Tab-separated table of C-alpha atoms and ligand atoms in Angstrom:
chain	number	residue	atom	x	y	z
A	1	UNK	CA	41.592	12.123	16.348
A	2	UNK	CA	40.199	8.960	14.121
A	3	UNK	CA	38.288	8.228	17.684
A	4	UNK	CA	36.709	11.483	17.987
A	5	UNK	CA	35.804	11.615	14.117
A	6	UNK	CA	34.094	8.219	15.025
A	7	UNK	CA	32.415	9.868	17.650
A	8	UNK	CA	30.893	12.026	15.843
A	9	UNK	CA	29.921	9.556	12.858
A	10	UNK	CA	28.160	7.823	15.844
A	11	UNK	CA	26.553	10.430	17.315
A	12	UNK	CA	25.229	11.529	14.319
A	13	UNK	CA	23.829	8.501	13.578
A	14	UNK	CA	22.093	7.789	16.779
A	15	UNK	CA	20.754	11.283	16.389
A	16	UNK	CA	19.109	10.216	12.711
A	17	UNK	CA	17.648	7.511	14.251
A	18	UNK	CA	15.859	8.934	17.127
A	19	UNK	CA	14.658	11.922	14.651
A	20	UNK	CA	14.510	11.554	11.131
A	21	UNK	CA	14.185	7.688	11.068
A	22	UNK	CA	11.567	7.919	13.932
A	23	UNK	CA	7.833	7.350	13.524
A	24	UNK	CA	5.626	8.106	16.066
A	25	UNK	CA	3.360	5.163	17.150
A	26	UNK	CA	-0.757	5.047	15.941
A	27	UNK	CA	-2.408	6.422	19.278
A	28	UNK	CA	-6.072	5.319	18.566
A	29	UNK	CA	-6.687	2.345	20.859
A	30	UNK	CA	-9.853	1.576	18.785
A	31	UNK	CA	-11.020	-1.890	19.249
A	32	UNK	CA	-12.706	-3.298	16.185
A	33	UNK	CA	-14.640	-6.783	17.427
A	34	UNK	CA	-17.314	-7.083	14.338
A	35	UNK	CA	-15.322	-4.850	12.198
A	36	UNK	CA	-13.853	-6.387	8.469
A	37	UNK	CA	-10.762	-5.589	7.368
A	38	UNK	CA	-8.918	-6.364	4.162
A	39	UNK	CA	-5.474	-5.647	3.785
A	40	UNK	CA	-4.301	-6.529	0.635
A	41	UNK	CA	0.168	-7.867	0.475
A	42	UNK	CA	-0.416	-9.181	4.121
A	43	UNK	CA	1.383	-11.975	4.073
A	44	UNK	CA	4.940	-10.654	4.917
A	45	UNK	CA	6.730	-6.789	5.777
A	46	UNK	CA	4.454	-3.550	6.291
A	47	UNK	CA	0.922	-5.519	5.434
A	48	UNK	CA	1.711	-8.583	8.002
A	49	UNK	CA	2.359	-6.223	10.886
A	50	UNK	CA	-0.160	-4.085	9.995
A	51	UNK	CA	-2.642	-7.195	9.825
A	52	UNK	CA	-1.653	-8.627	12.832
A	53	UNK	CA	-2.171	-4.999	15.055
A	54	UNK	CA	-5.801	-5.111	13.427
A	55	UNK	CA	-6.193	-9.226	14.663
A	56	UNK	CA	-4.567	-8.208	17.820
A	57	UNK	CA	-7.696	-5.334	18.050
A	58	UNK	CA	-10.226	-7.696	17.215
A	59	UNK	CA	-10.990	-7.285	13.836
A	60	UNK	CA	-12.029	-10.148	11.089
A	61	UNK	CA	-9.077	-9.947	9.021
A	62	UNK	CA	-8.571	-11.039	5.377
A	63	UNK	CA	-4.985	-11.562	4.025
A	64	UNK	CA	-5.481	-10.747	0.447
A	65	UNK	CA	-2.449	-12.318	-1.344
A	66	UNK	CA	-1.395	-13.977	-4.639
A	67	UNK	CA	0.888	-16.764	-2.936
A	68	UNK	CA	-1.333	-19.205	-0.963
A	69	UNK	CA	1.801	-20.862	1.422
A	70	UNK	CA	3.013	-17.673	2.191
A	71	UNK	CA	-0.427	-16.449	3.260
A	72	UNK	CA	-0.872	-19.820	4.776
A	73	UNK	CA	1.880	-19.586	7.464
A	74	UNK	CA	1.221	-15.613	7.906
A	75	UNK	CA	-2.457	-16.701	9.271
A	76	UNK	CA	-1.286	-19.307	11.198
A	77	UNK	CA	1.482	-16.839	12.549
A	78	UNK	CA	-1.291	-14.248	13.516
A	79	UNK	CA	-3.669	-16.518	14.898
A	80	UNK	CA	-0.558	-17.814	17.303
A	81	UNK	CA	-0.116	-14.832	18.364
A	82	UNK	CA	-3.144	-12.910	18.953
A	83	UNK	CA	-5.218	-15.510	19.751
A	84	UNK	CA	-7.835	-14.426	16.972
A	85	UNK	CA	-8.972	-17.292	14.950
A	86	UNK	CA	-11.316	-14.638	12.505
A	87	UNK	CA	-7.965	-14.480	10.435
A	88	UNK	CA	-8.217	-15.905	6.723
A	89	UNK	CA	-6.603	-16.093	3.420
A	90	UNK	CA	-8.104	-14.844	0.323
A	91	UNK	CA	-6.177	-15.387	-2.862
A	92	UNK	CA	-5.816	-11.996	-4.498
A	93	UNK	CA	-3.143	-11.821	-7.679
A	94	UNK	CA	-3.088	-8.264	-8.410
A	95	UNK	CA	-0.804	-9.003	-11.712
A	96	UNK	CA	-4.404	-10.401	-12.719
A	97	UNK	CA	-7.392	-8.148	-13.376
A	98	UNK	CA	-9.866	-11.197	-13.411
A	99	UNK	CA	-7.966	-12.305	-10.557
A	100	UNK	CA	-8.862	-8.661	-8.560
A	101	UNK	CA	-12.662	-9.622	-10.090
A	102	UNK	CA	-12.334	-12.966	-8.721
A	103	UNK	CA	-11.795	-12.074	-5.268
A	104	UNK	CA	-14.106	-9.020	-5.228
A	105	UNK	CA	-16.951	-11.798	-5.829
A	106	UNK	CA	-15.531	-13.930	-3.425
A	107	UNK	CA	-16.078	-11.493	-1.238
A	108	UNK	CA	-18.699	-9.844	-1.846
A	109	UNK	CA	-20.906	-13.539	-1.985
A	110	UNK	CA	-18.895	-15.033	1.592
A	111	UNK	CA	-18.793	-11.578	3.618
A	112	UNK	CA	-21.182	-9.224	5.387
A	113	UNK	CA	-19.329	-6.465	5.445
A	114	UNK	CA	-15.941	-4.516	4.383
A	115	UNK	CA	-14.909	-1.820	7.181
A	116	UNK	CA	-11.407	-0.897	6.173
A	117	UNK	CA	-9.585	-1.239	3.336
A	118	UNK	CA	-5.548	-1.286	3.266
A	119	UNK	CA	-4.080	-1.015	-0.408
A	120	UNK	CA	-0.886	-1.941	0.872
A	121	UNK	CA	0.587	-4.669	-1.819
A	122	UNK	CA	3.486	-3.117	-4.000
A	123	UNK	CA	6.482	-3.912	-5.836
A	124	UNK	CA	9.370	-2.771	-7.397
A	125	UNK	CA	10.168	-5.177	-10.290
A	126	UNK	CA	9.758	-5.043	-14.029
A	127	UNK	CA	7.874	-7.563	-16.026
A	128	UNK	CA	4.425	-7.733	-17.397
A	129	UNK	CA	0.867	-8.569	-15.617
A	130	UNK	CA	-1.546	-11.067	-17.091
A	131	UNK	CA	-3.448	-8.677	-19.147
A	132	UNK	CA	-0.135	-7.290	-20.651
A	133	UNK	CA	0.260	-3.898	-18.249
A	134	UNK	CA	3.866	-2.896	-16.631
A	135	UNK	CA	4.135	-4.905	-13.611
A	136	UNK	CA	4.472	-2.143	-11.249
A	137	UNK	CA	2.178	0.137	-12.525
A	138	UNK	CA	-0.016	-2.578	-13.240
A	139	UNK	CA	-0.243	-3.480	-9.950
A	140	UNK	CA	0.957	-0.928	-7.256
A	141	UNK	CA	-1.926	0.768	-9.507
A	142	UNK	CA	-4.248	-0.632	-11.687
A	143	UNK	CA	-4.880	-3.620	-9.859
A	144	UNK	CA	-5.872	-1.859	-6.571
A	145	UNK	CA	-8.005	0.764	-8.459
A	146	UNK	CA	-10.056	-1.978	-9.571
A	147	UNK	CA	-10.251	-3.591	-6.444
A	148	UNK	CA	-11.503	-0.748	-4.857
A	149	UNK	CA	-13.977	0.572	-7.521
A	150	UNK	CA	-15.119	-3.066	-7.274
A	151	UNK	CA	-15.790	-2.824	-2.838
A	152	UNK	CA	-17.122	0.839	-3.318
A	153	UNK	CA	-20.660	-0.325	-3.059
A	154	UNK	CA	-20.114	-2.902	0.507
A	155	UNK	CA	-17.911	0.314	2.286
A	156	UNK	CA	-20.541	2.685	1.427
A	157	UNK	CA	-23.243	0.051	3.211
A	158	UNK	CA	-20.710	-0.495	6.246
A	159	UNK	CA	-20.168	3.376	6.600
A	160	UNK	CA	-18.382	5.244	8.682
A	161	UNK	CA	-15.612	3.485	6.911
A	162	UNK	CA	-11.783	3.941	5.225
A	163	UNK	CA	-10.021	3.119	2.336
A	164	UNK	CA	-6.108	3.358	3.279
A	165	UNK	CA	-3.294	3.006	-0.139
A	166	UNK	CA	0.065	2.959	0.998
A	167	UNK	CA	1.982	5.354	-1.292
A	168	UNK	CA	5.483	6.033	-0.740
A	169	UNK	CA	8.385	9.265	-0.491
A	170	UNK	CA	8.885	8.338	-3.623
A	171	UNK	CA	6.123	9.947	-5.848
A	172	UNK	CA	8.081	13.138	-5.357
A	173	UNK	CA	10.219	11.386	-8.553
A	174	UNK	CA	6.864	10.914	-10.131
A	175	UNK	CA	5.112	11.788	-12.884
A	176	UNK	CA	1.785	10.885	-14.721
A	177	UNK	CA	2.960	10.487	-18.979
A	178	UNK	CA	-0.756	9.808	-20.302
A	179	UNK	CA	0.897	9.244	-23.930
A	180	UNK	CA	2.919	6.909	-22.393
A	181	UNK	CA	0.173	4.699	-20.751
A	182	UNK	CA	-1.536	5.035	-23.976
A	183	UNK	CA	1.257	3.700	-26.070
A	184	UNK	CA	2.573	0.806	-23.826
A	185	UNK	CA	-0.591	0.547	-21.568
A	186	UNK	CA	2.411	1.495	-18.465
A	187	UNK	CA	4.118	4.668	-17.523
A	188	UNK	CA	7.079	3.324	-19.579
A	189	UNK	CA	9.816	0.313	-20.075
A	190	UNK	CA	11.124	-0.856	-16.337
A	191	UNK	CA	14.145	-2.545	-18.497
A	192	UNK	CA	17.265	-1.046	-15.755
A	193	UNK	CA	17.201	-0.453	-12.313
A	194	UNK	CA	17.262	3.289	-12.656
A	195	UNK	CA	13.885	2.766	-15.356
A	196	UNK	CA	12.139	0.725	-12.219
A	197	UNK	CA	13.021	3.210	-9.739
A	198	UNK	CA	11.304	5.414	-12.496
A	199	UNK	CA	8.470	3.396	-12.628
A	200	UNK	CA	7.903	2.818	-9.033
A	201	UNK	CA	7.938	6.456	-8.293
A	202	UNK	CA	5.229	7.149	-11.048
A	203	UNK	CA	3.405	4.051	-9.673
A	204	UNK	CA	3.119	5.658	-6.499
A	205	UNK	CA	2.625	9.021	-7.767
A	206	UNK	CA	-0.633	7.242	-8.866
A	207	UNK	CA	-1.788	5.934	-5.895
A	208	UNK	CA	-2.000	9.774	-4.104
A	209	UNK	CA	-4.263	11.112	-7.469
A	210	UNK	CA	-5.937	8.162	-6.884
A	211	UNK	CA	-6.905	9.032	-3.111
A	212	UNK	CA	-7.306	12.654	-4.553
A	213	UNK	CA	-9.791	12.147	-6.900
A	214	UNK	CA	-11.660	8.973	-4.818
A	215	UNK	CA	-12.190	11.319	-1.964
A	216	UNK	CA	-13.968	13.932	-4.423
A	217	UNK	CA	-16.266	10.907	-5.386
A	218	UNK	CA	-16.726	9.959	-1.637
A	219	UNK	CA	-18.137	13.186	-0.622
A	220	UNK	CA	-21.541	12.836	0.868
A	221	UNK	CA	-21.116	9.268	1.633
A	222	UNK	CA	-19.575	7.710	4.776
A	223	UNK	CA	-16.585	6.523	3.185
A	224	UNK	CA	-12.909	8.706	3.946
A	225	UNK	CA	-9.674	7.868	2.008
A	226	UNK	CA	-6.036	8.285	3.107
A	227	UNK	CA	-2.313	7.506	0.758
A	228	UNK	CA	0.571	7.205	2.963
A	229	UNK	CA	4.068	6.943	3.373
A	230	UNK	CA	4.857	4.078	5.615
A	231	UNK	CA	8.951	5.595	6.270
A	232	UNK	CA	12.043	3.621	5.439
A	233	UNK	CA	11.212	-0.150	6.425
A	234	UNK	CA	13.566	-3.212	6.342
A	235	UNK	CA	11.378	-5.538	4.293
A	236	UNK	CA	11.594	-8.337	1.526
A	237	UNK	CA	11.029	-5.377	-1.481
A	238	UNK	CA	13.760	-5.518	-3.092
A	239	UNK	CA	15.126	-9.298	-2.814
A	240	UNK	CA	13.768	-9.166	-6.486
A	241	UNK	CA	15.998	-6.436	-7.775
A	242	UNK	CA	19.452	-6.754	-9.377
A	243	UNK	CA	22.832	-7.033	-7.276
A	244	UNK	CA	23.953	-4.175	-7.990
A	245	UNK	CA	20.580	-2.708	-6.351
A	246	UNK	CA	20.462	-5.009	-3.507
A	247	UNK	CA	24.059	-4.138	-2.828
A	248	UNK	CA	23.260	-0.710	-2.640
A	249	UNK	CA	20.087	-1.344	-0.414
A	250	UNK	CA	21.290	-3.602	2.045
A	251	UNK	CA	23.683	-2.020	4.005
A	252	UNK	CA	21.306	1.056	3.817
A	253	UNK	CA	18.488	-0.811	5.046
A	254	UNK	CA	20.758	-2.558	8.168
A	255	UNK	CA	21.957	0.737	9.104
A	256	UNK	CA	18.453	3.582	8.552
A	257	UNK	CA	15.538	2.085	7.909
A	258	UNK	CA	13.343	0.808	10.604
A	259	UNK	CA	11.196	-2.220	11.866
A	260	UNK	CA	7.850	-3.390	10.172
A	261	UNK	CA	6.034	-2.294	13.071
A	262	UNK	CA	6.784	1.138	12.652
A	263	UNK	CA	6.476	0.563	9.073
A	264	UNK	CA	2.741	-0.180	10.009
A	265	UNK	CA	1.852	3.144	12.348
A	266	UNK	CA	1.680	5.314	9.816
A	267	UNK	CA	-1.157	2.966	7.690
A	268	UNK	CA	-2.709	1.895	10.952
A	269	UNK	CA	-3.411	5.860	11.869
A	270	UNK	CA	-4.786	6.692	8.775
A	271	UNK	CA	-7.143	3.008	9.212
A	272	UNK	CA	-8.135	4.378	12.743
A	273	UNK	CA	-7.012	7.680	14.452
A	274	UNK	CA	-10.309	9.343	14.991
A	275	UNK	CA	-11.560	12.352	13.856
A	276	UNK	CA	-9.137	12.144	9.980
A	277	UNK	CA	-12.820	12.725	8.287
A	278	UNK	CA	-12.331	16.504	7.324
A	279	UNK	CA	-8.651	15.240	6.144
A	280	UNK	CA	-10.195	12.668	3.229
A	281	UNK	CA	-7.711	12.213	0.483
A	282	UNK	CA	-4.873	13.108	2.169
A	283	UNK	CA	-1.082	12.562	2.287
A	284	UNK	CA	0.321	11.159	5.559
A	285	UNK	CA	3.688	10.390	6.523
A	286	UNK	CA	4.947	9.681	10.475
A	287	UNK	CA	1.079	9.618	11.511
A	288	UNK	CA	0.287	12.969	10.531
A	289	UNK	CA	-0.629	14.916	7.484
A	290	UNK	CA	2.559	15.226	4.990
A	291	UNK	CA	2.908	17.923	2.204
A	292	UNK	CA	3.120	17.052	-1.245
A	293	UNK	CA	4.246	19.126	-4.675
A	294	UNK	CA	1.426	20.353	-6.766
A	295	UNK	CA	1.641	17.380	-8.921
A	296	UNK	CA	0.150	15.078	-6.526
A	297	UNK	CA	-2.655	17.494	-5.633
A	298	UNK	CA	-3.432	18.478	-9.344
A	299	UNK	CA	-7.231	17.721	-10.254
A	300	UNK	CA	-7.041	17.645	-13.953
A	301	UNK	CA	-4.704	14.627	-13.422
A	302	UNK	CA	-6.043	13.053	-10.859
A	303	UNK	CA	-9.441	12.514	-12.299
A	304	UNK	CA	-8.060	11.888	-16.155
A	305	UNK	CA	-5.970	9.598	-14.371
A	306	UNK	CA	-9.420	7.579	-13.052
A	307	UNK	CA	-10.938	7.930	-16.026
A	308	UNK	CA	-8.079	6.247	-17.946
A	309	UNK	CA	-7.397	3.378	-15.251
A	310	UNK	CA	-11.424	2.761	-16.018
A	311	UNK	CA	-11.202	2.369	-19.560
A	312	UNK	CA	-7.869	0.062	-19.222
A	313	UNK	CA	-10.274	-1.910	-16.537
A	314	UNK	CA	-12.634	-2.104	-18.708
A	315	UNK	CA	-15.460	-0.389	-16.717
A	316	UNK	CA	-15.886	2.532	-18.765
B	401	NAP	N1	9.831	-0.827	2.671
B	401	NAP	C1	9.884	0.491	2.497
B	401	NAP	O1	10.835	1.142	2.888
B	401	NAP	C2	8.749	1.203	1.797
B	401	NAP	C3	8.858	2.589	1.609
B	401	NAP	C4	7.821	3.261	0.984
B	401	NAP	C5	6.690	2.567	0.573
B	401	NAP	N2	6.607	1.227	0.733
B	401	NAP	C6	5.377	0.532	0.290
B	401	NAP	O2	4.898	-0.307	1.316
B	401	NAP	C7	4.104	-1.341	0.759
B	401	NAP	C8	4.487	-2.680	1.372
B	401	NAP	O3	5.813	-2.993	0.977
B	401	NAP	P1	6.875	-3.778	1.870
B	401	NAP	O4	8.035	-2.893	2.034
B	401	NAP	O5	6.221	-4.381	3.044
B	401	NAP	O6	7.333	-4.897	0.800
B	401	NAP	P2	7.302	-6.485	0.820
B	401	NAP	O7	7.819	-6.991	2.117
B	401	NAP	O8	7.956	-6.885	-0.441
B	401	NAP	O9	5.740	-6.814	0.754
B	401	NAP	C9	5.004	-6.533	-0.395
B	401	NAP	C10	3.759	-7.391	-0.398
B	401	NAP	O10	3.047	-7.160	-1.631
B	401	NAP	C11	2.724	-8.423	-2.172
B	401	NAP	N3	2.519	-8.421	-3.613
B	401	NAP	C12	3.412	-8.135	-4.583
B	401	NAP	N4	2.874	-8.333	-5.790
B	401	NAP	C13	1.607	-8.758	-5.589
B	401	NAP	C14	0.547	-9.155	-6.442
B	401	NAP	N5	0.697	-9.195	-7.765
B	401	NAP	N6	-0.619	-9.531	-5.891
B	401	NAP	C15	-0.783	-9.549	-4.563
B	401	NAP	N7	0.191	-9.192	-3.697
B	401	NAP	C16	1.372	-8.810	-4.208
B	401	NAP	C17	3.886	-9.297	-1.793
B	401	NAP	O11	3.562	-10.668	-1.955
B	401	NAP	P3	4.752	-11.789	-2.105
B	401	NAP	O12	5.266	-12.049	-0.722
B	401	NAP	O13	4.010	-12.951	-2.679
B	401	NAP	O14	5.792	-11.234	-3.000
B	401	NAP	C18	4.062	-8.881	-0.350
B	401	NAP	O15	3.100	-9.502	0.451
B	401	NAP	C19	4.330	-1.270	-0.751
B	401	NAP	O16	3.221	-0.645	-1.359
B	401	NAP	C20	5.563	-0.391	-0.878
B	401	NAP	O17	5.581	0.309	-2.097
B	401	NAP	C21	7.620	0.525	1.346
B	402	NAG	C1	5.043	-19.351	-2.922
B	402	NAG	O1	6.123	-19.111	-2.068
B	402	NAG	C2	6.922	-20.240	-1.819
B	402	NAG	C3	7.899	-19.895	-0.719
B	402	NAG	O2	8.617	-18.723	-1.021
B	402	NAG	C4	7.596	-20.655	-3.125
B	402	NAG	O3	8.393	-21.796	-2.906
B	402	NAG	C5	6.503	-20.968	-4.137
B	402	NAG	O4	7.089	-21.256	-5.402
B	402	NAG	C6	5.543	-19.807	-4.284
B	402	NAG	N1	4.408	-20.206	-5.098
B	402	NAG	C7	4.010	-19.520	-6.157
B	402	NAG	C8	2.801	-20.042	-6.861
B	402	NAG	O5	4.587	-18.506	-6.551
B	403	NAG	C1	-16.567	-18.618	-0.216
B	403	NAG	O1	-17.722	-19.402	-0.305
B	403	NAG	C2	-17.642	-20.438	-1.258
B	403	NAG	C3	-18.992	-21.099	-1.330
B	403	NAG	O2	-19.589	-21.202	-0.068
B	403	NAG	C4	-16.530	-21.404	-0.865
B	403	NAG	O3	-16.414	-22.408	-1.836
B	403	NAG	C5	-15.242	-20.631	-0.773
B	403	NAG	O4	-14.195	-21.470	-0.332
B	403	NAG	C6	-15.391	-19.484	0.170
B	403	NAG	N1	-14.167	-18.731	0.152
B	403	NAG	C7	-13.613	-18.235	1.250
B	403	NAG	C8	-12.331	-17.518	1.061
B	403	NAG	O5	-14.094	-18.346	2.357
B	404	NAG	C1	-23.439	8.232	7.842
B	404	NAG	O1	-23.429	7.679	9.137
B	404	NAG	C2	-24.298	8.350	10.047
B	404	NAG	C3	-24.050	7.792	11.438
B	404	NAG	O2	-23.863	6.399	11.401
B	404	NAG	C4	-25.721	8.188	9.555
B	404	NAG	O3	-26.607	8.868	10.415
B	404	NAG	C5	-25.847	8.762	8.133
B	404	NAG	O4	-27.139	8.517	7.633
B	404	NAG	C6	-24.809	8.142	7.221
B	404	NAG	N1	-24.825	8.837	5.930
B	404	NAG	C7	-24.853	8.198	4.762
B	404	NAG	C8	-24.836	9.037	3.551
B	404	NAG	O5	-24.890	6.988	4.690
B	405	NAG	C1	15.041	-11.296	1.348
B	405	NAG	O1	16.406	-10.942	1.503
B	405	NAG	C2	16.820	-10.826	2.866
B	405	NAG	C3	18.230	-10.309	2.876
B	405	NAG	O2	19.030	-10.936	1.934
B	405	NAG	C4	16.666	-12.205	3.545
B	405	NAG	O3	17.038	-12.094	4.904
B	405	NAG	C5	15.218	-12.645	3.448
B	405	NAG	O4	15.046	-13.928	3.988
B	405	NAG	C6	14.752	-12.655	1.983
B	405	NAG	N1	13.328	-12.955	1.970
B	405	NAG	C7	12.772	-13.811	1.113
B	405	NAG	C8	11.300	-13.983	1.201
B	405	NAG	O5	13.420	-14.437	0.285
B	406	NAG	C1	10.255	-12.749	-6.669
B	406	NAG	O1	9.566	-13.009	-7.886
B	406	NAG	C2	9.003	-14.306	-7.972
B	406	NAG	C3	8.331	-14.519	-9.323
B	406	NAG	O2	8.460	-13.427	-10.139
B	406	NAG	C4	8.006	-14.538	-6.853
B	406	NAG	O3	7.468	-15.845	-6.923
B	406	NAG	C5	8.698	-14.315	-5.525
B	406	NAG	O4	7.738	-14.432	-4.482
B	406	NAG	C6	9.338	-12.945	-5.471
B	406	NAG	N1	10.038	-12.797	-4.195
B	406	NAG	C7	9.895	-11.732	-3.415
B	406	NAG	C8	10.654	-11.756	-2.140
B	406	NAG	O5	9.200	-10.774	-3.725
């Protein structure tokens, strides 16, 4: 009896994993030899393996991250293995605004041109950025709207080309409190686990306006936008969260969620898979279009939304 019970636990299990766990691999075989890439996060989880499939296609790839040793051994890791030496770091804090300035001169002055651009950084922590914003809003957000507003003009030149932001299942806990962000410059207090979670959700409820409303803006120019959710992906996100979390997260993540190279199809699809132009500012999820609730798809907030993150930016 307990053996047949296990059975079935087992079965069931190996049945999640080859269907709801699954995601489908990137099918575009799109070499990109003189293409510029910038995938912000790269130097561990979902943004390394996504880095290293661009390298391995021949792009010129920039590891924008805040810690330099980390970034460090990530190049040297996808240099080793690819064989392409046009791999680089580029420090990018995106706790910082003037750091996010910082690097969009750097780049701007040193490079010829941006092709594709992977908002892929993101955390799940509380804590304050430099200029006094929630950590996780401030930069699973903020920090890459700037960075983006601030590369608009160099895609635009390099056109046809894509600006991917990895969003996340999540938003569908999401919401958009414009009091709040006016009161505490954040979406509200990440002070408990359950408040982060929160947080993170809203965070990423952010980043699909965000491709919502940038799309609108894009139309007529060259430029496409994509927000994605990568799937369920062992990585290094939560080793900053409490025990109790991590406790509740490791086992989960040994036993459902999946390897960082599936973790990267889903961005990689929306960076290459040709013929997405008619799909600009959409949702994907397993390397197709997803659905999301009206909330994520609501105009009003999406482009009150980028008219707020400009004025905390400073650009308006
Ligand atoms: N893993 C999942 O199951 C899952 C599910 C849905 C969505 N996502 C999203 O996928 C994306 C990648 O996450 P991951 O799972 O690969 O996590 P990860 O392994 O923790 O990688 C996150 C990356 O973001 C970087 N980062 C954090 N704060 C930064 C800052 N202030 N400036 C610059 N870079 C910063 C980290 O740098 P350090 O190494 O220096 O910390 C790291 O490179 C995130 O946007 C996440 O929300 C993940
Ligand atoms: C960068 O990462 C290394 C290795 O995890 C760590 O020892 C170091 O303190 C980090 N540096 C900064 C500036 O955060
Ligand atoms: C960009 O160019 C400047 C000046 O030539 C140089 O000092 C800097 O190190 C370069 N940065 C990168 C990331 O190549
Ligand atoms: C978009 O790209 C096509 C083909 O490269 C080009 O003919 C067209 O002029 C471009 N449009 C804009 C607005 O740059
Ligand atoms: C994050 O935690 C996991 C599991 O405890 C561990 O294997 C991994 O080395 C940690 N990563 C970092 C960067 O500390
Ligand atoms: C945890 O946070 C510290 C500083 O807040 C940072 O230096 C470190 O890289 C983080 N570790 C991970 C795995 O995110």
């Amino acid at each position: 009896m307990l053996l047949f019970i296990c059975g079935g636990v087992v079965a069931v299990y190996l049945l999640l994993c080859v269907t709801v766990f699954k995601i489908p691999k990137c099918k575009s075989t799109a070499k990109l030899h003189g293409k510029t890439v910038i995938v912000t996060g790269a130097n561990t989880g979902i943004g390394k393996a996504t880095a290293l499939d661009l390298a391995r296609r021949g792009a010129r790839v920039i590891l924008a991250c805040r810690n330099e040793s980390k970034a460090q051994s990530a190049v040297a890791a996808i240099q080793r293995e690819t064989g392409n030496k046009e791999v680089l770091y580029m420090h990018l804090d995106l706790a910082s605004l003037q750091s996010v300035r910082s690097f969009a001169e750097n780049f701007l002055k040193n490079e010829s041109r941006l092709d594709i651009l992977i908002n892929n950084a993101g955390l799940l922590m509380g804590g304050k950025t430099k200029d006094g914003f929630g950590m996780i809003f401030g930069v699973n957000h903020l920090g890459h709207f700037l960075l983006t507003v601030l590369l608009l003009d160099r895609l635009k030149e390099c056109g046809p080309s894509r600006v991917v932001t990895v969003s996340s299942l999540a938003h569908m806990w999401g919401k958009v409190d414009f009091n709040c962000i006016n009161t505490h410059k954040d979406l509200g207090l990440g002070n408990s686990d359950f408040a982060s979670l929160k947080l993170y959700s809203h965070s990423k409820l952010c980043n699909i306006l965000f491709t919502h409303e940038l799309a609108k803006r894009l139309k007529g120019t060259n430029v496409t936008c994509y927000s994605l959710h990568p799937g369920a992906i062992k990585t290094d996100i939560n080793n900053n969260s409490s025990l109790l979390w991590r406790l509740v997260m490791t086992p989960a993540m040994l036993l459902f969620f999946t390897d960082v190279d599936s973790g990267a199809q889903t961005s990689l699809h929306c960076a290459l898979q040709e013929g997405l132009d008619p799909l600009s500012g959409c949702y994907f999820s397993k390397c197709a279009v997803g659905k999301v609730p009206a909330k994520a798809r609501d105009d009003a907030t999406a482009k009150k939304l980028w008219e707020v993150s400009e004025r905390l930016c400073g650009l308006a």
